[in-house]
XYZ file of N, CA and C in Angstrom:
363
model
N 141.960 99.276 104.976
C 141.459 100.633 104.970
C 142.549 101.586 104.514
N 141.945 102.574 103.729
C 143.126 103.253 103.782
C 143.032 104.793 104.111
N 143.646 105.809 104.089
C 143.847 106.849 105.079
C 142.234 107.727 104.991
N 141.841 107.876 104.009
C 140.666 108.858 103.270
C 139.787 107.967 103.640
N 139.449 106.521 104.102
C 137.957 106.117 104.130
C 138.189 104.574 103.202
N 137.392 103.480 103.806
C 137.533 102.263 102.920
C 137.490 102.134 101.858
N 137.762 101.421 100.568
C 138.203 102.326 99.523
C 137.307 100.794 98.556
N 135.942 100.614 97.987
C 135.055 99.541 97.239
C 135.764 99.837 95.958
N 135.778 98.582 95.388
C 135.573 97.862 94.169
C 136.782 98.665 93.100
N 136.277 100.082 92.134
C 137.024 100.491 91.473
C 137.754 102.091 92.065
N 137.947 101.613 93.399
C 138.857 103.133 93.970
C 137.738 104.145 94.755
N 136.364 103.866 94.006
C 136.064 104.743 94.843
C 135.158 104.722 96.806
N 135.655 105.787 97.579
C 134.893 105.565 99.001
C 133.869 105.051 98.873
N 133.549 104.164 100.148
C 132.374 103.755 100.677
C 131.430 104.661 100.726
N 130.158 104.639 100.368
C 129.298 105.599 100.043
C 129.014 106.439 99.172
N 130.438 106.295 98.384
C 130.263 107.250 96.880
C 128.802 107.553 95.925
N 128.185 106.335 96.098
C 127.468 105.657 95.172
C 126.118 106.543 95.487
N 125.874 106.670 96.986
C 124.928 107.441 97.346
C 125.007 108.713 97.402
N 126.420 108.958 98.196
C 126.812 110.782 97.948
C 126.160 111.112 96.502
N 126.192 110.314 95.155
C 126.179 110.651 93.876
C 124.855 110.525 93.810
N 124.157 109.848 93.943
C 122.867 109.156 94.254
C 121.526 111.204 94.552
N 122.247 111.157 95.725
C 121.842 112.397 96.486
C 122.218 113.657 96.177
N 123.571 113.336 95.585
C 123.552 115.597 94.409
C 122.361 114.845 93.304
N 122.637 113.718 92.745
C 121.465 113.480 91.118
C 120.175 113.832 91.776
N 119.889 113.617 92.942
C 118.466 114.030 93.202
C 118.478 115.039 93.538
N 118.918 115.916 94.670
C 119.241 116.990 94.353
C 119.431 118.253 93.118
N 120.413 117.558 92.166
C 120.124 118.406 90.629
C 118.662 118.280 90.647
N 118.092 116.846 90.709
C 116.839 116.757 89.610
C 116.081 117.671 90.648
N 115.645 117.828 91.522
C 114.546 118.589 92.527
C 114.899 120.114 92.411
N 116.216 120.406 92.153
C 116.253 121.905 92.236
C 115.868 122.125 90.698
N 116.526 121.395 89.642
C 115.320 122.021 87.974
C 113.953 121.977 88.162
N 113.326 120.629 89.091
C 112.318 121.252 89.190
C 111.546 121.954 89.422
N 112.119 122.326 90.540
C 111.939 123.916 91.625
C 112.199 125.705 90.636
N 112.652 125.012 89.708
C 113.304 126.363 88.717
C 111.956 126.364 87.883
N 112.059 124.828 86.658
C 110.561 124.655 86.042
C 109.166 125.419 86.871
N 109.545 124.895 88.000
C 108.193 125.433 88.373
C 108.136 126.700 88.871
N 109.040 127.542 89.142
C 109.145 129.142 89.254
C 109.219 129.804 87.750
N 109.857 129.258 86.451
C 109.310 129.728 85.607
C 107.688 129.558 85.261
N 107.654 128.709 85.376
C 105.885 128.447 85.426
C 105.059 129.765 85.906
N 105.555 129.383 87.253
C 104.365 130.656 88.127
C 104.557 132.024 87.712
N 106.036 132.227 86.735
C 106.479 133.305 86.522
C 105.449 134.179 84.985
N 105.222 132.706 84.765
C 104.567 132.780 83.001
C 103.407 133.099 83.151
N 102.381 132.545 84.752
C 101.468 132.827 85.335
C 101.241 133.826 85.070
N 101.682 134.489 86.030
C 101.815 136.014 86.993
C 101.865 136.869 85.546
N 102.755 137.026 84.466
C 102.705 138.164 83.822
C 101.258 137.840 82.758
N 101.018 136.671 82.837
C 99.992 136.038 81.653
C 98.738 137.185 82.045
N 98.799 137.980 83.348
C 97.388 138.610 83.486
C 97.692 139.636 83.604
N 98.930 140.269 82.899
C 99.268 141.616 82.220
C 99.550 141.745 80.814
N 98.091 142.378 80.043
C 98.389 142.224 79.131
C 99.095 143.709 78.532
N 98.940 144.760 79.028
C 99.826 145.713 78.894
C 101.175 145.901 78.987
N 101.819 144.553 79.396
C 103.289 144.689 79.460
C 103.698 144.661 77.847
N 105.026 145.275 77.888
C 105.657 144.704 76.882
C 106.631 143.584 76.900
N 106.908 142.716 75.521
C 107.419 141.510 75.820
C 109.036 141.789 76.371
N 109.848 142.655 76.354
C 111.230 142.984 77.275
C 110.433 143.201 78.237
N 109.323 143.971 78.935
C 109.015 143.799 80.204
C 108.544 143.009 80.780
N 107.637 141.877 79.836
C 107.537 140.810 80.263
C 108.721 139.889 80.977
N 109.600 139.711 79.551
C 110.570 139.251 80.231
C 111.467 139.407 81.561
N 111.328 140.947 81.800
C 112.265 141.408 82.734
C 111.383 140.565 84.263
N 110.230 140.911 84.219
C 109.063 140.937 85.180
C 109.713 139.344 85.704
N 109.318 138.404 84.935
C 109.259 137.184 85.171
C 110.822 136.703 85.235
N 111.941 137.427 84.864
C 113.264 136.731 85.410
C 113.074 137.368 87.097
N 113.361 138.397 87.074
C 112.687 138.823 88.730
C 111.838 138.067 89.962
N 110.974 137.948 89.209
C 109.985 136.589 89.675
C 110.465 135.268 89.818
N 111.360 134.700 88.974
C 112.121 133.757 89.199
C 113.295 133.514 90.196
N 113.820 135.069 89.935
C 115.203 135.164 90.741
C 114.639 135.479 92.293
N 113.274 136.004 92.438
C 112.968 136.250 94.058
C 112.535 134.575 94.319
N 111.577 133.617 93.273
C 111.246 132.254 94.222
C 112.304 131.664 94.514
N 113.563 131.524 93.367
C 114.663 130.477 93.761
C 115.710 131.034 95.312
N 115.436 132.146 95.236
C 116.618 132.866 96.008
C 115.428 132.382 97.379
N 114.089 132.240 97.115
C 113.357 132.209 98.618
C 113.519 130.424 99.022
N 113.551 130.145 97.847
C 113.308 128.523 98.024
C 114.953 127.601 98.631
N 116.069 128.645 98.298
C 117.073 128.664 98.586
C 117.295 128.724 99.958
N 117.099 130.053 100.758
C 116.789 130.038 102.196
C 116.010 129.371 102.413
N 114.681 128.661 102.510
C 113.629 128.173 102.937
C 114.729 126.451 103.166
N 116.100 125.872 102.426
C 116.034 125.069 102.120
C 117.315 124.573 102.764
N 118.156 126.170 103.227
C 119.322 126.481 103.965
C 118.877 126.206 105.752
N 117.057 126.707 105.877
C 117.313 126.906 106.935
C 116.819 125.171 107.159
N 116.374 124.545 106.667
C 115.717 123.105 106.541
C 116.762 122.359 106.970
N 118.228 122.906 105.872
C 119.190 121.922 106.070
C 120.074 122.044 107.504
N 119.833 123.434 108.321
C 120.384 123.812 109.385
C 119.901 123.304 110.688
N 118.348 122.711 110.554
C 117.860 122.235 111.497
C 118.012 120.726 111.554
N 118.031 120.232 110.269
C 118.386 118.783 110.116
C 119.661 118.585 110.816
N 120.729 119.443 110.635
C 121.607 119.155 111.289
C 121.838 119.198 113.021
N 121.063 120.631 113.539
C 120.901 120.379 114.352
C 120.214 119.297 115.540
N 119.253 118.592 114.609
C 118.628 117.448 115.185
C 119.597 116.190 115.308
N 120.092 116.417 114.242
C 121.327 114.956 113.837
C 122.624 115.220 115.229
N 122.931 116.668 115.422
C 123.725 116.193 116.414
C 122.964 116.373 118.175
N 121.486 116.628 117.796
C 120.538 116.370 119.443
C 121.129 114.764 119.522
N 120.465 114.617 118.406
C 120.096 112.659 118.415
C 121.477 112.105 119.043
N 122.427 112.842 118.083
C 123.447 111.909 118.263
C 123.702 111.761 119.936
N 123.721 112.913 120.571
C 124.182 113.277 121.780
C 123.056 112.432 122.687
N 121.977 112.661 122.500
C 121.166 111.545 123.078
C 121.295 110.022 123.091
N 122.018 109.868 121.919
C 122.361 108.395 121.292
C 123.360 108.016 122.343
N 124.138 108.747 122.514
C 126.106 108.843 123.300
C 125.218 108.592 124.510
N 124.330 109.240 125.069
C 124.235 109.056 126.571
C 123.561 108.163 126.591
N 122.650 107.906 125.786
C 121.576 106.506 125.938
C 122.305 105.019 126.080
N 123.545 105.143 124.996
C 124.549 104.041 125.136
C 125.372 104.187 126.580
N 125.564 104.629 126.914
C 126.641 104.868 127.986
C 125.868 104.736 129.461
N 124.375 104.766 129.389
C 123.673 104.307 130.097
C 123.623 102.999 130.555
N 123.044 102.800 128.935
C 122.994 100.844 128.973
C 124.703 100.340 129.175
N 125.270 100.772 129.009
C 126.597 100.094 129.215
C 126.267 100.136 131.034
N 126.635 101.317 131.238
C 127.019 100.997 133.088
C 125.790 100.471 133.587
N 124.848 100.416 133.271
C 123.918 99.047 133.639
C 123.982 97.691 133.222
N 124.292 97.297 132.293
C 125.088 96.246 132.121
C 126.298 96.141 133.157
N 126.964 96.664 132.909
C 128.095 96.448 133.979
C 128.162 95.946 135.278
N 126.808 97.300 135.523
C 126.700 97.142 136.998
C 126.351 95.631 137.497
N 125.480 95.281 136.688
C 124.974 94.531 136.695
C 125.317 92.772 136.577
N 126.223 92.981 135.254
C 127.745 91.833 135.406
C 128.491 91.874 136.963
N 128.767 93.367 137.061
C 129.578 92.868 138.602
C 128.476 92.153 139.919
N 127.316 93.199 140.125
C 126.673 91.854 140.607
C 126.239 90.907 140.274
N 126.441 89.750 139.371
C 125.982 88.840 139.410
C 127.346 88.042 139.835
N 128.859 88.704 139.308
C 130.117 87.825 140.052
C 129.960 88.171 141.167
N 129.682 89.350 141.797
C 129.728 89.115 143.151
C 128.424 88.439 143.845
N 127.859 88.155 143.685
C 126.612 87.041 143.923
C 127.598 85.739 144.316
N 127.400 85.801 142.628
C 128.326 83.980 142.380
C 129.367 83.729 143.336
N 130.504 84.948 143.991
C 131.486 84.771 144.858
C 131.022 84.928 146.180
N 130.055 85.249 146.460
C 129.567 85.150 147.788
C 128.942 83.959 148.202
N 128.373 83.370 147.071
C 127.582 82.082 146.872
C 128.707 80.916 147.041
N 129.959 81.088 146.625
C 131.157 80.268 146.454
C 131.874 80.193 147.498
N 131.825 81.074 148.102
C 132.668 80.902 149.428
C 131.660 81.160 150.964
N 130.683 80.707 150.548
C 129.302 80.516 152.064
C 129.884 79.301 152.428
């Protein structure tokens, strides 16, 4: 091992592969999230036909810049609760183990003390 994390094949950390894995999906889901706010954007002015095309344009970068900026928070607060669940779990995890351990335990010691009571009757 070495100081930064186990170190596979050509240098790079354990898990690299997925960290990379997960921004590529990531990139790919947020263009799509853009594609599809220009979309709704092309929508929305398509049933003004009195705009002009600089106001068109203006209309629909606006429109774009309010879904991504909403889809942004909507995605901040997603990732804030994920985390918060990840460290419920974990903490539930810590006590759930630490449970089964001292029951085990307990449980190892009585059975030597069984066996030594049984041994010296």
């Amino acid at each position: 091992m070495t100081g930064a994390g186990h170190r596979v094949g050509g240098g790079q950390p354990a898990g690299a592969g997925k960290d990379l894995a997960n921004q590529a999906e990531g990139y790919l889901l947020w263009q799509a999230r853009i594609a599809e706010a220009e979309q709704r954007a092309r929508e929305f002015t398509g049933r003004m036909d009195w705009l002009t095309t600089s106001q068109r344009d203006e209309v629909e970068r606006h429109h774009v810049e309010d879904s991504l900026r909403r889809a942004r928070q909507d995605l901040e607060r997603i990732a804030a609760r994920c985390r918060s669940l990840r460290g419920e779990y974990e903490q539930r995890y810590r006590s759930l183990r630490l449970r089964c351990a001292g029951w085990t335990l307990a449980a190892w010691v009585g059975l030597v003390l069984l066996a030594a009571v049984s041994l010296f009757r």
